mmCIF file of C-alpha atoms in Angstrom:
data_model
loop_
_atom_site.group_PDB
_atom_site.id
_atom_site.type_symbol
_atom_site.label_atom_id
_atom_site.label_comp_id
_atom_site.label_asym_id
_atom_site.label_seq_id
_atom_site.Cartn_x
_atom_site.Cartn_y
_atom_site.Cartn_z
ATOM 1 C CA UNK U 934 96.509 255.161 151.498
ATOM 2 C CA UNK U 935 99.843 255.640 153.314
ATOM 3 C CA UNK U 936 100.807 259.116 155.114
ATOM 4 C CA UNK U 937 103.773 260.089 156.095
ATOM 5 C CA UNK U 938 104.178 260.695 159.831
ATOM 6 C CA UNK U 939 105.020 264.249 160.246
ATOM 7 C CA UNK U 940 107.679 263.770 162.544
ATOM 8 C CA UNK U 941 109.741 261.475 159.912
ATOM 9 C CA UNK U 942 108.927 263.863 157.464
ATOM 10 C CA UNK U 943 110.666 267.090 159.383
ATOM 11 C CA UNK U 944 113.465 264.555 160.231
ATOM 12 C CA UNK U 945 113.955 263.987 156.465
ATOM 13 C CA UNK U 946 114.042 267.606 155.728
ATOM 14 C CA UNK U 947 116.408 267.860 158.231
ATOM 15 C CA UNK U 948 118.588 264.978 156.729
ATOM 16 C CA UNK U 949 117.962 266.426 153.737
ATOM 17 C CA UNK U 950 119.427 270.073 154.280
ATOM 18 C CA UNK U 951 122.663 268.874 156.179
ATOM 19 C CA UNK U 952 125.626 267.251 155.009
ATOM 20 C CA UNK U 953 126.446 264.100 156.293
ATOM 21 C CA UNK U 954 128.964 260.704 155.897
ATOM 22 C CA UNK U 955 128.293 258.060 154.382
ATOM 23 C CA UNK U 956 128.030 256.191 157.570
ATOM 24 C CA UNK U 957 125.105 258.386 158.708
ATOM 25 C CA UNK U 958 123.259 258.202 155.409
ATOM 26 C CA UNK U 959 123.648 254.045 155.961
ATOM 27 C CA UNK U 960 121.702 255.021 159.658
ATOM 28 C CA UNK U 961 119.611 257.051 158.174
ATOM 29 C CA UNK U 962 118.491 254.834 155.920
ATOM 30 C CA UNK U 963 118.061 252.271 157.833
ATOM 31 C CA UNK U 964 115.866 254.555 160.581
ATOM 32 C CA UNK U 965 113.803 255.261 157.208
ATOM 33 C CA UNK U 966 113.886 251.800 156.036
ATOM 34 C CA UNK U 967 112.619 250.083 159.841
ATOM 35 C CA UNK U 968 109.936 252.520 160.382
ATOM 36 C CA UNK U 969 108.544 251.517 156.480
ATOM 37 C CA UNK U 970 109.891 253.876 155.001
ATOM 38 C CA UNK U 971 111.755 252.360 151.744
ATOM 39 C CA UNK U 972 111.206 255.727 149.225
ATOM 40 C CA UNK U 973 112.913 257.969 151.737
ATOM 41 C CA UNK U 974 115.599 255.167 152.622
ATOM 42 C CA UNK U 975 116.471 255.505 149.221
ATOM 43 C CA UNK U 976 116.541 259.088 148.191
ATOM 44 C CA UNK U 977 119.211 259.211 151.405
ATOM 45 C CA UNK U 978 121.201 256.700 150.294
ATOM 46 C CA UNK U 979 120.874 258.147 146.303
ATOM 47 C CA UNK U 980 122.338 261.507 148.080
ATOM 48 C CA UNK U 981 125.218 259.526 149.825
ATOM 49 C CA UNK U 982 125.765 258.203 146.214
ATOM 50 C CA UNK U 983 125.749 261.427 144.260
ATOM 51 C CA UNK U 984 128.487 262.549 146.824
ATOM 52 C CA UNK U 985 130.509 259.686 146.032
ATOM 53 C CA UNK U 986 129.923 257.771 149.058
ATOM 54 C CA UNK U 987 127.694 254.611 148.028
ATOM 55 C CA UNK U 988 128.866 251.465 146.855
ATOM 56 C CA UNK U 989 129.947 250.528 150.564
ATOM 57 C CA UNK U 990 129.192 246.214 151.849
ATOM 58 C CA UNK U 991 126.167 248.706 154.411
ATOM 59 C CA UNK U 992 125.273 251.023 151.647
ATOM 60 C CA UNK U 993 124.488 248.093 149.477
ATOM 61 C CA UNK U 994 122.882 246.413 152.208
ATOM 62 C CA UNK U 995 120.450 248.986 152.972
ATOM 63 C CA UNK U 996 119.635 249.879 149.443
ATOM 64 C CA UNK U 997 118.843 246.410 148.417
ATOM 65 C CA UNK U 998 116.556 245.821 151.543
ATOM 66 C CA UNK U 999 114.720 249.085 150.468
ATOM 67 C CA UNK U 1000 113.922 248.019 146.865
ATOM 68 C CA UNK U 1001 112.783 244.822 148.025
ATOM 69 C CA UNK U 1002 110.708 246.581 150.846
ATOM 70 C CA UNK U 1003 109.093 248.155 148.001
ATOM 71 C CA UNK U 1004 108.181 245.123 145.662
ATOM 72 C CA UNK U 1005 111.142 245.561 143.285
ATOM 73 C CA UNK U 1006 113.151 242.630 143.522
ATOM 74 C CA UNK U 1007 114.071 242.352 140.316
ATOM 75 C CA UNK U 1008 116.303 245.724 140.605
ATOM 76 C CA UNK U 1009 117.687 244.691 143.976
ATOM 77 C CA UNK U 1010 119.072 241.513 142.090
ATOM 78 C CA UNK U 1011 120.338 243.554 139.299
ATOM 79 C CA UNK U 1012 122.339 245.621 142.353
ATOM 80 C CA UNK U 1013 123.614 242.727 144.059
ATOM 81 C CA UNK U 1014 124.842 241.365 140.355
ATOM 82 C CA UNK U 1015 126.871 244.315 139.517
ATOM 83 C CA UNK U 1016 128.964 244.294 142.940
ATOM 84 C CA UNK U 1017 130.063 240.609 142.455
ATOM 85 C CA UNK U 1018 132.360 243.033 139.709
ATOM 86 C CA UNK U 1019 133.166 244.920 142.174
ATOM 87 C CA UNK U 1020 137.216 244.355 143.210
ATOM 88 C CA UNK U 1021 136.136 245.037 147.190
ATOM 89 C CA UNK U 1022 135.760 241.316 148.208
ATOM 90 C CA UNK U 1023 133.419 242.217 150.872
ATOM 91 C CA UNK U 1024 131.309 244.203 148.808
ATOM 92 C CA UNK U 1025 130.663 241.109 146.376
ATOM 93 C CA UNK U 1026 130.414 238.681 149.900
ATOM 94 C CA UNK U 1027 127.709 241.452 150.914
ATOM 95 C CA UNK U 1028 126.536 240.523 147.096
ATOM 96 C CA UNK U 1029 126.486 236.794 147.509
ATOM 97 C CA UNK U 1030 124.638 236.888 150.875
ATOM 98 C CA UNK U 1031 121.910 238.833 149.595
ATOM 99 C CA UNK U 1032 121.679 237.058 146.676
ATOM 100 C CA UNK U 1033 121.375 234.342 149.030
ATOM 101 C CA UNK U 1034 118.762 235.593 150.916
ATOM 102 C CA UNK U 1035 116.654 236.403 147.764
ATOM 103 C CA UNK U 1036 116.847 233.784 146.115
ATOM 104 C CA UNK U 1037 115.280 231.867 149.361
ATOM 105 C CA UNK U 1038 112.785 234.252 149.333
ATOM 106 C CA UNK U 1039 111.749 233.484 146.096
ATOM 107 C CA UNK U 1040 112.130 229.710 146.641
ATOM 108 C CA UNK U 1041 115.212 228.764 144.689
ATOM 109 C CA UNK U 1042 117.544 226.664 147.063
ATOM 110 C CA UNK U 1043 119.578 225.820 145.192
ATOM 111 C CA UNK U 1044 120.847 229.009 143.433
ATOM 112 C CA UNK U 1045 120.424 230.173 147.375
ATOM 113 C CA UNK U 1046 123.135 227.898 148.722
ATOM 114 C CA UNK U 1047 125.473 228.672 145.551
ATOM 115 C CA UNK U 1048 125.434 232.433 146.457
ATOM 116 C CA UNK U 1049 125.774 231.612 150.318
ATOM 117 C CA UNK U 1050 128.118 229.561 149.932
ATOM 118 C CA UNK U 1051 129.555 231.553 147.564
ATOM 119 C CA UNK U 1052 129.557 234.470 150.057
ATOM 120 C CA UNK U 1053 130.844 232.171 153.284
ATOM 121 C CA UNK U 1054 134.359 231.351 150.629
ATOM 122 C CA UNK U 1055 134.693 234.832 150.059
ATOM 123 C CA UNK U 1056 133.905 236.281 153.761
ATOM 124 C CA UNK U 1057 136.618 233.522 154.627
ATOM 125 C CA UNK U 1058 139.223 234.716 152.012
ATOM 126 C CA UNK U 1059 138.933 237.976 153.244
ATOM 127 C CA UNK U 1060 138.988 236.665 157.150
ATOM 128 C CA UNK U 1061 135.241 238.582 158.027
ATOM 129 C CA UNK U 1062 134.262 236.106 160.720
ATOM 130 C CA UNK U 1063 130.890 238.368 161.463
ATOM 131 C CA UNK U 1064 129.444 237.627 157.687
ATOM 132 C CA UNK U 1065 130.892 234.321 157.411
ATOM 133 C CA UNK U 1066 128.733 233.586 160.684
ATOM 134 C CA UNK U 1067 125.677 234.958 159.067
ATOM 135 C CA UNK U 1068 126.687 233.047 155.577
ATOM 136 C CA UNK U 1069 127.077 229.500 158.086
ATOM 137 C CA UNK U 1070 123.192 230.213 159.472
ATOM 138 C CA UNK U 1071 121.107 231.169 156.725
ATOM 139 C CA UNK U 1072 122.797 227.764 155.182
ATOM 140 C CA UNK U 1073 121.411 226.022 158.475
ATOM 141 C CA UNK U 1074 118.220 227.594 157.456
ATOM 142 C CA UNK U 1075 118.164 226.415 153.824
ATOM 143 C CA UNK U 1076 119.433 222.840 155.319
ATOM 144 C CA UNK U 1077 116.466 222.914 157.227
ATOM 145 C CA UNK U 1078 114.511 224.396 154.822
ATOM 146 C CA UNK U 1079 115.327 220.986 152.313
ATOM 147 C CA UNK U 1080 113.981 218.921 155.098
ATOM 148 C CA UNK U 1081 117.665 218.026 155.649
ATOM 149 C CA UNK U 1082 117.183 217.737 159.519
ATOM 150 C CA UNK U 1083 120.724 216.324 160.360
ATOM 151 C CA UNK U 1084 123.013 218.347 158.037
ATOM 152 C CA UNK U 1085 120.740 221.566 159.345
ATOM 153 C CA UNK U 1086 121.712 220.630 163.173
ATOM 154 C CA UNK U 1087 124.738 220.545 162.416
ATOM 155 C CA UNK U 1088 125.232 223.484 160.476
ATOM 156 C CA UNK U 1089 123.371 225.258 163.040
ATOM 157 C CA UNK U 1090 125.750 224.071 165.635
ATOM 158 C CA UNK U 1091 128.524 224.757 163.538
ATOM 159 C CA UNK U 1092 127.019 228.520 162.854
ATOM 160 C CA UNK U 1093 126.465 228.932 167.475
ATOM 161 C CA UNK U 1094 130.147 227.596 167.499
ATOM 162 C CA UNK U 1095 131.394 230.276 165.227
ATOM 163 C CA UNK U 1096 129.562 232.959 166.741
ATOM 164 C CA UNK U 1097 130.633 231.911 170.332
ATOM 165 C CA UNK U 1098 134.424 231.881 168.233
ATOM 166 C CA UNK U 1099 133.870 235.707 167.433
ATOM 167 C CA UNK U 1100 132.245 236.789 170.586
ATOM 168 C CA UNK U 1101 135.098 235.878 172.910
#
């Protein structure tokens, strides 16, 4: 059985009785999230929502990574589905990429490189080199991950190249 360290649980209570932005309730999360736990990611990220402050490319990031870091896939898909609606382009590249990354999880490459590919277009459209980076490697991955040795060196080389691009 899993307890709750009691220092993460007066933290929570703290988070819990202040207000904060939505940009804090992405870092909480995420603090939740990376120390395992997803529940409490979540009911931070539910408050961010119920003050109108979810539905951000981060928010959906962290919410997704929480519902898969508690077994439930299935609703993190159904997430990432309803923000490719979404009229913020980088919300539906944030989509695509995690759709991406799911669907490798689960084995599909192919529907994997449609959404990262998918996502790379869009992150391009909207000129967000950092994703579009991300979008080039987890391709290099999947290349690799076909046994397509050649086309994954050089989309991995392509990906360090782009992220050398952004750095400078």
């Amino acid at each position: 059985m899993r307890v709750l360290n009691p220092f993460l649980f007066v933290l929570f209570l703290l988070l819990l009785s202040r207000d904060v932005e939505a940009g804090d309730a992405v870092s909480e999360a995420t603090a939740f999230r990376e120390a395992g736990h997803h529940r409490e990611a979540l009911v931070a990220l539910e408050r961010a929502r119920e003050r109108g402050e979810g539905d951000s490319s981060p928010w959906l990031r962290e919410q997704s990574l929480a519902l898969r870091g508690l077994g439930r896939r299935e609703e993190a898909a159904s997430r990432y589905n309803a923000a490719l609606h979404s009229p913020d382009l980088s919300l539906q590249a944030a989509a695509y990429y995690n759709l991406g990354h799911l669907q490798l999880t689960l084995g599909n490459l192919t529907l994997a490189r449609e959404h990262l590919e998918a996502c790379r277009d869009t992150c391009r459209e909207i000129g967000d080199r950092r994703v579009e980076g991300e979008a080039l490697h987890s391709l290099a991955v999947l290349l690799s991950m076909e046994n397509d040795e050649a086309a994954a060196i050089r989309a991995f080389e392509a990906a360090i190249a782009h992220r050398r691009e952004i750095s400078d």
